Amino acid sequence: MKEMIRVGMADLNVCVAPNAIATLGLGSCVGIVLYDPRNKIAGLVHIMLPDSTKIINNENKAKFADTGIDALIEKMVSIGANRKNLVAKIAGGAQMFAFSNNSEMMRIGDRNVEAVRKKLKDIGIEIRAAHTGENYGRTIEFYPETGELHIKSVGRDRIII
Amino acid sequence: MVSQINYDSINNMQFDVLREIGNIGAGNATTALSQMINSKIDMKIPKVELLEFKYLADIVGGAENLVVGILFTLEGQANGMMMFMMEKIAAHRLVNLLLNNPSDKITDDFTEMEMSALNEIGNIIAGAYLSSLSTLTNMLITSSIPYLSIDMAGAILSVPAIEFGKIGDKALLIETEFGDKENAVNGYFILIPTLKSYEAILSSLGL
């Protein structure tokens, strides 16, 4: 690996092997990695909310599952990825606090994951691997060279999917 | 008519009001904590910052830094959530002060006793902020029980950030530093009224 490209919250970026791409401390947000295995081009978007159409202030495309995935594909194609080759790996969508009294707030992680799965299905991108839900944070790193998604959490072993 | 209120375009006067709520709340919290441990605790003037999500976790030492988050949901005349957050190491210091532990006792996990002390600290601090908000706005606002989580800063912050995300692209953070001479503790306070409640709060303040 040459360089690790960082993606922040409500942010997206792309990378080409031998570089890698990461987002740190995913909680209820979802990290979506799209990957063109033939050209070894990857992209990562760190979304916070399921649906841009439900929000008035929706200029930041990377914030939402629907517009974030579209914007990521556009950016990947612009650097040479082939749309037809793309596959996905996803992680995140945890429930960080054990709320007992507010169902909508409690389920935001799940709702994010559902929205991501639906969007990818609608546009015909296969999810190769997923590590979602639970109640802990995740740092994820993707290596286009191997196609591996590494997941690190506090007090747990590193997982590779 | 759709509301145009947005944290991103908050004006100076609104910012000052939020800072004032932070100041008074932190003062109340410090007094309450002093009484709890029966010794003087000092407090610095809180810093209020409006940050883009991308940079939110940097302020607490990066997205992977271990923090304790104590979260409450708000009910009554204003709805939303608030969270008090501190670095895990700072939480150990505060708990040590409170439980009369040796000040260098820092372990991987918190004992049951320490966890309940943390919840109590959360209750005191949240209560202090809420009472300053209620007094200033003349609104009756109550909070839920504390929900506690210890994890990476980014993951903990994602919960309030998502609530802010429904309104805009920035989050409002109030940083307070308190402690005695040897044990300074930085705490971060995040208040997120729902859009409707935010409007109600501002209008009750005549803004």
mmCIF file of C-alpha atoms in Angstrom:
data_model
loop_
_atom_site.group_PDB
_atom_site.id
_atom_site.type_symbol
_atom_site.label_atom_id
_atom_site.label_comp_id
_atom_site.label_asym_id
_atom_site.label_seq_id
_atom_site.Cartn_x
_atom_site.Cartn_y
_atom_site.Cartn_z
ATOM 1 C CA MET A 1 0.000 0.000 0.000
ATOM 2 C CA LYS A 2 1.292 3.457 -0.886
ATOM 3 C CA GLU A 3 -1.185 5.868 0.598
ATOM 4 C CA MET A 4 -4.308 5.625 2.779
ATOM 5 C CA ILE A 5 -6.977 8.057 1.586
ATOM 6 C CA ARG A 6 -9.277 9.241 4.387
ATOM 7 C CA VAL A 7 -12.983 9.802 4.008
ATOM 8 C CA GLY A 8 -14.802 11.864 6.668
ATOM 9 C CA MET A 9 -18.408 11.829 7.813
ATOM 10 C CA ALA A 10 -20.800 12.806 4.987
ATOM 11 C CA ASP A 11 -17.882 12.637 2.592
ATOM 12 C CA LEU A 12 -16.715 10.497 -0.332
ATOM 13 C CA ASN A 13 -13.563 9.775 -2.256
ATOM 14 C CA VAL A 14 -11.973 7.343 -4.697
ATOM 15 C CA CYS A 15 -8.658 5.502 -4.924
ATOM 16 C CA VAL A 16 -6.650 3.355 -7.295
ATOM 17 C CA ALA A 17 -4.404 0.437 -6.272
ATOM 18 C CA PRO A 18 -1.817 0.340 -4.717
ATOM 19 C CA ASN A 19 -3.427 3.079 -2.618
ATOM 20 C CA ALA A 20 -6.112 2.219 -0.080
ATOM 21 C CA ILE A 21 -9.130 4.078 1.287
ATOM 22 C CA ALA A 22 -10.518 4.306 4.829
ATOM 23 C CA THR A 23 -13.111 5.908 7.051
ATOM 24 C CA LEU A 24 -12.638 6.036 10.822
ATOM 25 C CA GLY A 25 -15.120 5.481 13.618
ATOM 26 C CA LEU A 26 -18.320 4.561 11.778
ATOM 27 C CA GLY A 27 -21.240 4.489 14.192
ATOM 28 C CA SER A 28 -24.835 4.581 12.994
ATOM 29 C CA CYS A 29 -23.577 5.863 9.644
ATOM 30 C CA VAL A 30 -22.853 3.380 6.854
ATOM 31 C CA GLY A 31 -19.655 3.083 4.839
ATOM 32 C CA ILE A 32 -20.243 1.870 1.285
ATOM 33 C CA VAL A 33 -17.280 0.641 -0.724
ATOM 34 C CA LEU A 34 -17.777 0.288 -4.463
ATOM 35 C CA TYR A 35 -15.116 -1.575 -6.352
ATOM 36 C CA ASP A 36 -14.149 -2.268 -9.931
ATOM 37 C CA PRO A 37 -12.007 -5.429 -9.582
ATOM 38 C CA ARG A 38 -10.711 -5.338 -13.160
ATOM 39 C CA ASN A 39 -9.400 -1.805 -13.044
ATOM 40 C CA LYS A 40 -8.612 -1.938 -9.304
ATOM 41 C CA ILE A 41 -10.465 1.283 -8.663
ATOM 42 C CA ALA A 42 -12.407 1.743 -5.444
ATOM 43 C CA GLY A 43 -14.619 4.411 -3.947
ATOM 44 C CA LEU A 44 -15.963 4.952 -0.440
ATOM 45 C CA VAL A 45 -18.890 7.048 0.739
ATOM 46 C CA HIS A 46 -19.732 7.628 4.430
ATOM 47 C CA ILE A 47 -23.489 8.284 4.532
ATOM 48 C CA MET A 48 -25.449 9.556 7.553
ATOM 49 C CA LEU A 49 -29.097 9.443 6.488
ATOM 50 C CA PRO A 50 -31.252 7.135 4.353
ATOM 51 C CA ASP A 51 -33.146 9.495 2.080
ATOM 52 C CA SER A 52 -32.277 12.907 0.609
ATOM 53 C CA THR A 53 -35.875 13.544 -0.458
ATOM 54 C CA LYS A 54 -36.999 13.735 3.190
ATOM 55 C CA ILE A 55 -34.595 16.560 4.048
ATOM 56 C CA ILE A 56 -34.776 20.221 3.058
ATOM 57 C CA ASN A 57 -31.044 20.855 3.158
ATOM 58 C CA ASN A 58 -29.791 18.150 0.834
ATOM 59 C CA GLU A 59 -26.996 19.841 -1.140
ATOM 60 C CA ASN A 60 -24.334 17.581 0.367
ATOM 61 C CA LYS A 61 -24.857 14.469 -1.747
ATOM 62 C CA ALA A 62 -22.452 12.321 0.285
ATOM 63 C CA LYS A 63 -24.703 12.644 3.338
ATOM 64 C CA PHE A 64 -27.462 10.402 1.977
ATOM 65 C CA ALA A 65 -27.676 6.765 0.869
ATOM 66 C CA ASP A 66 -29.504 7.544 -2.374
ATOM 67 C CA THR A 67 -27.528 10.530 -3.682
ATOM 68 C CA GLY A 68 -24.224 9.431 -2.081
ATOM 69 C CA ILE A 69 -24.038 6.184 -4.033
ATOM 70 C CA ASP A 70 -24.907 7.944 -7.316
ATOM 71 C CA ALA A 71 -22.273 10.634 -6.713
ATOM 72 C CA LEU A 72 -19.669 8.002 -5.866
ATOM 73 C CA ILE A 73 -20.341 6.043 -9.073
ATOM 74 C CA GLU A 74 -20.059 9.247 -11.105
ATOM 75 C CA LYS A 75 -16.710 10.076 -9.529
ATOM 76 C CA MET A 76 -15.374 6.526 -10.019
ATOM 77 C CA VAL A 77 -16.398 6.434 -13.678
ATOM 78 C CA SER A 78 -14.715 9.808 -14.194
ATOM 79 C CA ILE A 79 -11.353 8.291 -13.176
ATOM 80 C CA GLY A 80 -11.737 5.206 -15.349
ATOM 81 C CA ALA A 81 -13.892 2.680 -13.480
ATOM 82 C CA ASN A 82 -16.364 0.660 -15.537
ATOM 83 C CA ARG A 83 -19.898 0.980 -14.176
ATOM 84 C CA LYS A 84 -20.702 -2.605 -15.241
ATOM 85 C CA ASN A 85 -17.890 -4.085 -13.148
ATOM 86 C CA LEU A 86 -18.899 -2.477 -9.860
ATOM 87 C CA VAL A 87 -19.558 -4.585 -6.767
ATOM 88 C CA ALA A 88 -20.124 -3.396 -3.186
ATOM 89 C CA LYS A 89 -19.034 -4.090 0.371
ATOM 90 C CA ILE A 90 -20.793 -2.317 3.228
ATOM 91 C CA ALA A 91 -20.233 -1.822 6.967
ATOM 92 C CA GLY A 92 -21.653 0.240 9.838
ATOM 93 C CA GLY A 93 -25.224 1.021 10.832
ATOM 94 C CA ALA A 94 -24.671 0.270 14.531
ATOM 95 C CA GLN A 95 -27.000 1.245 17.325
ATOM 96 C CA MET A 96 -24.608 3.123 19.608
ATOM 97 C CA PHE A 97 -27.025 3.809 22.475
ATOM 98 C CA ALA A 98 -29.639 1.445 23.900
ATOM 99 C CA PHE A 99 -32.584 3.860 23.652
ATOM 100 C CA SER A 100 -35.781 2.582 25.156
ATOM 101 C CA ASN A 101 -38.181 5.351 24.278
ATOM 102 C CA ASN A 102 -37.702 6.635 20.765
ATOM 103 C CA SER A 103 -38.089 4.136 17.979
ATOM 104 C CA GLU A 104 -37.129 6.375 15.057
ATOM 105 C CA MET A 105 -33.901 7.567 16.650
ATOM 106 C CA MET A 106 -33.112 4.045 17.813
ATOM 107 C CA ARG A 107 -33.458 2.524 14.391
ATOM 108 C CA ILE A 108 -31.405 5.044 12.392
ATOM 109 C CA GLY A 109 -28.519 2.570 11.891
ATOM 110 C CA ASP A 110 -30.886 -0.126 10.609
ATOM 111 C CA ARG A 111 -32.725 2.342 8.420
ATOM 112 C CA ASN A 112 -29.443 3.476 6.881
ATOM 113 C CA VAL A 113 -28.470 -0.126 6.091
ATOM 114 C CA GLU A 114 -31.915 -0.875 4.613
ATOM 115 C CA ALA A 115 -31.726 2.240 2.423
ATOM 116 C CA VAL A 116 -28.230 1.316 1.180
ATOM 117 C CA ARG A 117 -29.314 -2.254 0.353
ATOM 118 C CA LYS A 118 -32.385 -1.015 -1.489
ATOM 119 C CA LYS A 119 -30.459 1.584 -3.489
ATOM 120 C CA LEU A 120 -27.791 -0.921 -4.537
ATOM 121 C CA LYS A 121 -30.475 -3.442 -5.530
ATOM 122 C CA ASP A 122 -32.367 -0.821 -7.546
ATOM 123 C CA ILE A 123 -29.289 0.061 -9.587
ATOM 124 C CA GLY A 124 -28.115 -3.535 -9.937
ATOM 125 C CA ILE A 125 -24.930 -3.525 -7.861
ATOM 126 C CA GLU A 126 -24.238 -6.768 -6.006
ATOM 127 C CA ILE A 127 -23.267 -6.646 -2.320
ATOM 128 C CA ARG A 128 -20.334 -9.023 -1.983
ATOM 129 C CA ALA A 129 -19.972 -8.709 1.798
ATOM 130 C CA ALA A 130 -21.530 -6.800 4.678
ATOM 131 C CA HIS A 131 -20.796 -6.250 8.364
ATOM 132 C CA THR A 132 -23.618 -4.157 9.791
ATOM 133 C CA GLY A 133 -25.735 -3.544 12.887
ATOM 134 C CA GLU A 134 -24.610 -4.494 16.420
ATOM 135 C CA ASN A 135 -23.807 -1.818 19.002
ATOM 136 C CA TYR A 136 -20.193 -0.807 18.411
ATOM 137 C CA GLY A 137 -18.172 1.486 16.182
ATOM 138 C CA ARG A 138 -16.064 0.377 13.235
ATOM 139 C CA THR A 139 -13.054 1.713 11.368
ATOM 140 C CA ILE A 140 -12.947 0.347 7.835
ATOM 141 C CA GLU A 141 -10.073 0.135 5.349
ATOM 142 C CA PHE A 142 -10.406 -1.070 1.770
ATOM 143 C CA TYR A 143 -7.538 -2.364 -0.336
ATOM 144 C CA PRO A 144 -8.322 -2.348 -4.080
ATOM 145 C CA GLU A 145 -5.235 -4.484 -4.711
ATOM 146 C CA THR A 146 -6.844 -7.483 -2.955
ATOM 147 C CA GLY A 147 -10.490 -6.444 -2.683
ATOM 148 C CA GLU A 148 -10.339 -6.892 1.089
ATOM 149 C CA LEU A 149 -12.331 -4.771 3.505
ATOM 150 C CA HIS A 150 -10.712 -4.646 6.952
ATOM 151 C CA ILE A 151 -12.895 -3.821 9.960
ATOM 152 C CA LYS A 152 -11.443 -2.700 13.296
ATOM 153 C CA SER A 153 -13.455 -2.185 16.495
ATOM 154 C CA VAL A 154 -12.528 -1.401 20.088
ATOM 155 C CA GLY A 155 -11.605 -4.536 22.048
ATOM 156 C CA ARG A 156 -12.343 -6.886 19.139
ATOM 157 C CA ASP A 157 -10.253 -8.771 16.612
ATOM 158 C CA ARG A 158 -9.808 -7.303 13.145
ATOM 159 C CA ILE A 159 -12.296 -8.767 10.685
ATOM 160 C CA ILE A 160 -11.625 -9.115 6.956
ATOM 161 C CA ILE A 161 -14.574 -9.414 4.606
ATOM 162 C CA MET B 1 -44.294 27.213 4.614
ATOM 163 C CA VAL B 2 -41.135 25.180 5.005
ATOM 164 C CA SER B 3 -38.765 26.425 7.658
ATOM 165 C CA GLN B 4 -35.498 27.934 6.494
ATOM 166 C CA ILE B 5 -33.777 27.743 9.847
ATOM 167 C CA ASN B 6 -30.417 26.118 9.507
ATOM 168 C CA TYR B 7 -27.497 25.747 11.882
ATOM 169 C CA ASP B 8 -25.140 26.549 9.007
ATOM 170 C CA SER B 9 -26.443 30.069 8.705
ATOM 171 C CA ILE B 10 -26.866 30.783 12.378
ATOM 172 C CA ASN B 11 -26.431 34.505 13.061
ATOM 173 C CA ASN B 12 -24.217 36.183 15.650
ATOM 174 C CA MET B 13 -27.003 36.920 18.039
ATOM 175 C CA GLN B 14 -28.262 33.339 18.004
ATOM 176 C CA PHE B 15 -24.702 32.130 18.459
ATOM 177 C CA ASP B 16 -24.287 34.412 21.486
ATOM 178 C CA VAL B 17 -27.489 33.087 23.012
ATOM 179 C CA LEU B 18 -26.376 29.491 22.595
ATOM 180 C CA ARG B 19 -23.023 30.366 24.128
ATOM 181 C CA GLU B 20 -24.759 32.038 27.038
ATOM 182 C CA ILE B 21 -26.862 28.919 27.619
ATOM 183 C CA GLY B 22 -23.600 26.981 27.581
ATOM 184 C CA ASN B 23 -21.962 29.350 30.064
ATOM 185 C CA ILE B 24 -24.773 29.273 32.557
ATOM 186 C CA GLY B 25 -25.233 25.534 32.188
ATOM 187 C CA ALA B 26 -21.552 24.834 32.726
ATOM 188 C CA GLY B 27 -21.574 27.087 35.795
ATOM 189 C CA ASN B 28 -24.537 25.208 37.242
ATOM 190 C CA ALA B 29 -22.904 21.870 36.466
ATOM 191 C CA THR B 30 -19.651 22.873 38.138
ATOM 192 C CA THR B 31 -21.441 23.971 41.285
ATOM 193 C CA ALA B 32 -23.370 20.705 41.398
ATOM 194 C CA LEU B 33 -20.222 18.634 40.879
ATOM 195 C CA SER B 34 -18.370 20.609 43.582
ATOM 196 C CA GLN B 35 -21.153 19.834 46.025
ATOM 197 C CA MET B 36 -21.116 16.186 45.046
ATOM 198 C CA ILE B 37 -17.405 15.712 45.742
ATOM 199 C CA ASN B 38 -17.332 18.302 48.500
ATOM 200 C CA SER B 39 -14.340 20.146 47.078
ATOM 201 C CA LYS B 40 -13.813 23.149 44.868
ATOM 202 C CA ILE B 41 -13.926 22.625 41.131
ATOM 203 C CA ASP B 42 -12.866 25.366 38.744
ATOM 204 C CA MET B 43 -14.347 25.988 35.370
ATOM 205 C CA LYS B 44 -13.054 27.840 32.329
ATOM 206 C CA ILE B 45 -15.338 29.871 30.114
ATOM 207 C CA PRO B 46 -16.856 27.427 27.647
ATOM 208 C CA LYS B 47 -15.887 27.534 23.990
ATOM 209 C CA VAL B 48 -18.722 27.295 21.505
ATOM 210 C CA GLU B 49 -17.953 25.992 18.053
ATOM 211 C CA LEU B 50 -19.906 25.276 14.929
ATOM 212 C CA LEU B 51 -18.139 22.488 13.050
ATOM 213 C CA GLU B 52 -18.536 20.670 9.753
ATOM 214 C CA PHE B 53 -19.154 16.932 10.247
ATOM 215 C CA LYS B 54 -15.853 16.108 8.573
ATOM 216 C CA TYR B 55 -13.946 17.919 11.320
ATOM 217 C CA LEU B 56 -16.196 17.091 14.266
ATOM 218 C CA ALA B 57 -14.158 14.204 15.643
ATOM 219 C CA ASP B 58 -10.846 16.102 15.332
ATOM 220 C CA ILE B 59 -11.733 18.251 18.309
ATOM 221 C CA VAL B 60 -11.783 15.244 20.636
ATOM 222 C CA GLY B 61 -8.511 13.809 19.423
ATOM 223 C CA GLY B 62 -9.637 12.107 16.215
ATOM 224 C CA ALA B 63 -12.372 9.704 15.142
ATOM 225 C CA GLU B 64 -10.697 6.683 16.739
ATOM 226 C CA ASN B 65 -10.016 8.257 20.133
ATOM 227 C CA LEU B 66 -11.840 6.468 22.957
ATOM 228 C CA VAL B 67 -14.601 8.553 24.511
ATOM 229 C CA VAL B 68 -17.498 8.199 26.904
ATOM 230 C CA GLY B 69 -20.798 9.545 25.589
ATOM 231 C CA ILE B 70 -23.795 10.084 27.832
ATOM 232 C CA LEU B 71 -26.901 10.779 25.825
ATOM 233 C CA PHE B 72 -30.359 12.000 26.830
ATOM 234 C CA THR B 73 -33.493 12.505 24.817
ATOM 235 C CA LEU B 74 -35.440 15.695 25.495
ATOM 236 C CA GLU B 75 -39.150 15.890 26.086
ATOM 237 C CA GLY B 76 -41.680 18.494 27.130
ATOM 238 C CA GLN B 77 -41.927 21.844 25.365
ATOM 239 C CA ALA B 78 -38.784 21.113 23.367
ATOM 240 C CA ASN B 79 -37.795 17.786 21.825
ATOM 241 C CA GLY B 80 -34.455 16.526 20.641
ATOM 242 C CA MET B 81 -31.373 15.086 22.289
ATOM 243 C CA MET B 82 -28.328 16.206 24.181
ATOM 244 C CA MET B 83 -25.065 14.510 24.835
ATOM 245 C CA PHE B 84 -22.205 15.006 27.226
ATOM 246 C CA MET B 85 -18.953 13.537 26.029
ATOM 247 C CA MET B 86 -15.441 13.292 27.397
ATOM 248 C CA GLU B 87 -12.299 11.390 26.549
ATOM 249 C CA LYS B 88 -12.205 8.025 28.319
ATOM 250 C CA ILE B 89 -9.092 9.079 30.212
ATOM 251 C CA ALA B 90 -10.837 12.253 31.405
ATOM 252 C CA ALA B 91 -13.830 10.191 32.515
ATOM 253 C CA HIS B 92 -11.477 8.085 34.642
ATOM 254 C CA ARG B 93 -10.076 11.250 36.259
ATOM 255 C CA LEU B 94 -13.523 12.594 37.019
ATOM 256 C CA VAL B 95 -14.706 9.286 38.458
ATOM 257 C CA ASN B 96 -11.552 9.080 40.576
ATOM 258 C CA LEU B 97 -12.274 12.561 41.963
ATOM 259 C CA LEU B 98 -15.832 11.570 42.716
ATOM 260 C CA LEU B 99 -15.133 8.190 44.288
ATOM 261 C CA ASN B 100 -11.986 9.266 46.079
ATOM 262 C CA ASN B 101 -9.883 6.797 44.107
ATOM 263 C CA PRO B 102 -6.157 7.411 43.661
ATOM 264 C CA SER B 103 -5.950 9.960 40.826
ATOM 265 C CA ASP B 104 -3.785 7.699 38.659
ATOM 266 C CA LYS B 105 -6.233 4.779 38.664
ATOM 267 C CA ILE B 106 -6.882 4.269 34.974
ATOM 268 C CA THR B 107 -8.064 0.844 33.862
ATOM 269 C CA ASP B 108 -9.389 -0.696 30.643
ATOM 270 C CA ASP B 109 -12.917 -0.932 31.915
ATOM 271 C CA PHE B 110 -15.065 0.936 34.393
ATOM 272 C CA THR B 111 -16.349 -0.993 37.393
ATOM 273 C CA GLU B 112 -20.086 -1.118 38.032
ATOM 274 C CA MET B 113 -19.646 1.522 40.718
ATOM 275 C CA GLU B 114 -17.700 3.751 38.317
ATOM 276 C CA MET B 115 -20.351 3.300 35.621
ATOM 277 C CA SER B 116 -23.078 4.420 37.971
ATOM 278 C CA ALA B 117 -20.906 7.385 39.000
ATOM 279 C CA LEU B 118 -20.603 8.291 35.313
ATOM 280 C CA ASN B 119 -24.362 8.101 34.867
ATOM 281 C CA GLU B 120 -24.755 10.345 37.876
ATOM 282 C CA ILE B 121 -22.243 12.841 36.449
ATOM 283 C CA GLY B 122 -24.246 12.777 33.218
ATOM 284 C CA ASN B 123 -27.467 13.431 35.133
ATOM 285 C CA ILE B 124 -25.962 16.368 36.999
ATOM 286 C CA ILE B 125 -24.470 17.974 33.930
ATOM 287 C CA ALA B 126 -27.546 17.423 31.784
ATOM 288 C CA GLY B 127 -29.780 18.735 34.544
ATOM 289 C CA ALA B 128 -27.614 21.825 34.889
ATOM 290 C CA TYR B 129 -27.747 22.620 31.195
ATOM 291 C CA LEU B 130 -31.442 21.901 30.977
ATOM 292 C CA SER B 131 -32.267 24.136 33.895
ATOM 293 C CA SER B 132 -30.313 27.004 32.317
ATOM 294 C CA LEU B 133 -32.155 26.436 29.039
ATOM 295 C CA SER B 134 -35.526 26.184 30.789
ATOM 296 C CA THR B 135 -34.871 29.345 32.805
ATOM 297 C CA LEU B 136 -33.772 31.385 29.791
ATOM 298 C CA THR B 137 -36.575 30.237 27.532
ATOM 299 C CA ASN B 138 -39.318 29.817 30.113
ATOM 300 C CA MET B 139 -40.033 26.414 28.606
ATOM 301 C CA LEU B 140 -40.532 23.198 30.517
ATOM 302 C CA ILE B 141 -37.996 20.701 29.197
ATOM 303 C CA THR B 142 -37.308 17.306 30.749
ATOM 304 C CA SER B 143 -34.764 14.653 29.879
ATOM 305 C CA SER B 144 -34.785 10.860 29.666
ATOM 306 C CA ILE B 145 -32.590 8.577 31.742
ATOM 307 C CA PRO B 146 -28.916 8.684 30.688
ATOM 308 C CA TYR B 147 -27.787 6.297 27.924
ATOM 309 C CA LEU B 148 -24.097 5.569 28.141
ATOM 310 C CA SER B 149 -21.721 4.323 25.471
ATOM 311 C CA ILE B 150 -17.930 3.952 25.403
ATOM 312 C CA ASP B 151 -16.448 3.711 21.928
ATOM 313 C CA MET B 152 -14.563 5.565 19.192
ATOM 314 C CA ALA B 153 -15.325 9.303 19.082
ATOM 315 C CA GLY B 154 -16.536 9.143 15.485
ATOM 316 C CA ALA B 155 -19.012 6.377 16.292
ATOM 317 C CA ILE B 156 -20.366 8.131 19.390
ATOM 318 C CA LEU B 157 -20.590 11.465 17.569
ATOM 319 C CA SER B 158 -22.444 9.878 14.654
ATOM 320 C CA VAL B 159 -25.622 9.788 16.745
ATOM 321 C CA PRO B 160 -25.965 13.544 17.412
ATOM 322 C CA ALA B 161 -24.376 14.309 14.019
ATOM 323 C CA ILE B 162 -27.185 12.412 12.275
ATOM 324 C CA GLU B 163 -29.723 14.527 14.139
ATOM 325 C CA PHE B 164 -27.877 17.708 13.086
ATOM 326 C CA GLY B 165 -27.656 16.237 9.598
ATOM 327 C CA LYS B 166 -31.415 16.438 9.240
ATOM 328 C CA ILE B 167 -31.139 20.217 9.602
ATOM 329 C CA GLY B 168 -27.802 21.225 8.111
ATOM 330 C CA ASP B 169 -24.169 20.320 7.586
ATOM 331 C CA LYS B 170 -22.659 21.523 10.839
ATOM 332 C CA ALA B 171 -22.911 20.578 14.499
ATOM 333 C CA LEU B 172 -22.820 22.907 17.485
ATOM 334 C CA LEU B 173 -20.403 21.877 20.198
ATOM 335 C CA ILE B 174 -19.858 23.497 23.594
ATOM 336 C CA GLU B 175 -16.539 22.659 25.220
ATOM 337 C CA THR B 176 -16.062 23.142 28.948
ATOM 338 C CA GLU B 177 -12.998 22.503 31.026
ATOM 339 C CA PHE B 178 -13.341 21.861 34.712
ATOM 340 C CA GLY B 179 -11.525 20.097 37.516
ATOM 341 C CA ASP B 180 -9.246 20.815 40.433
ATOM 342 C CA LYS B 181 -5.571 21.796 40.116
ATOM 343 C CA GLU B 182 -4.179 18.353 39.237
ATOM 344 C CA ASN B 183 -7.163 16.938 37.408
ATOM 345 C CA ALA B 184 -8.336 19.066 34.532
ATOM 346 C CA VAL B 185 -11.183 17.449 32.655
ATOM 347 C CA ASN B 186 -12.430 18.563 29.252
ATOM 348 C CA GLY B 187 -16.069 17.908 28.606
ATOM 349 C CA TYR B 188 -18.015 18.436 25.398
ATOM 350 C CA PHE B 189 -21.654 19.211 25.398
ATOM 351 C CA ILE B 190 -23.924 18.866 22.401
ATOM 352 C CA LEU B 191 -27.492 20.068 22.333
ATOM 353 C CA ILE B 192 -29.713 19.179 19.384
ATOM 354 C CA PRO B 193 -33.270 20.397 19.549
ATOM 355 C CA THR B 194 -35.476 19.210 16.701
ATOM 356 C CA LEU B 195 -36.022 21.830 14.010
ATOM 357 C CA LYS B 196 -39.429 22.721 15.422
ATOM 358 C CA SER B 197 -38.082 22.975 18.971
ATOM 359 C CA TYR B 198 -35.124 25.044 17.825
ATOM 360 C CA GLU B 199 -37.528 27.570 16.341
ATOM 361 C CA ALA B 200 -39.591 27.488 19.531
ATOM 362 C CA ILE B 201 -36.480 28.094 21.663
ATOM 363 C CA LEU B 202 -35.307 31.014 19.523
ATOM 364 C CA SER B 203 -38.741 32.591 19.397
ATOM 365 C CA SER B 204 -39.175 32.265 23.162
ATOM 366 C CA LEU B 205 -35.899 34.185 23.464
ATOM 367 C CA GLY B 206 -37.281 36.866 21.165
ATOM 368 C CA LEU B 207 -34.921 36.021 18.272
#
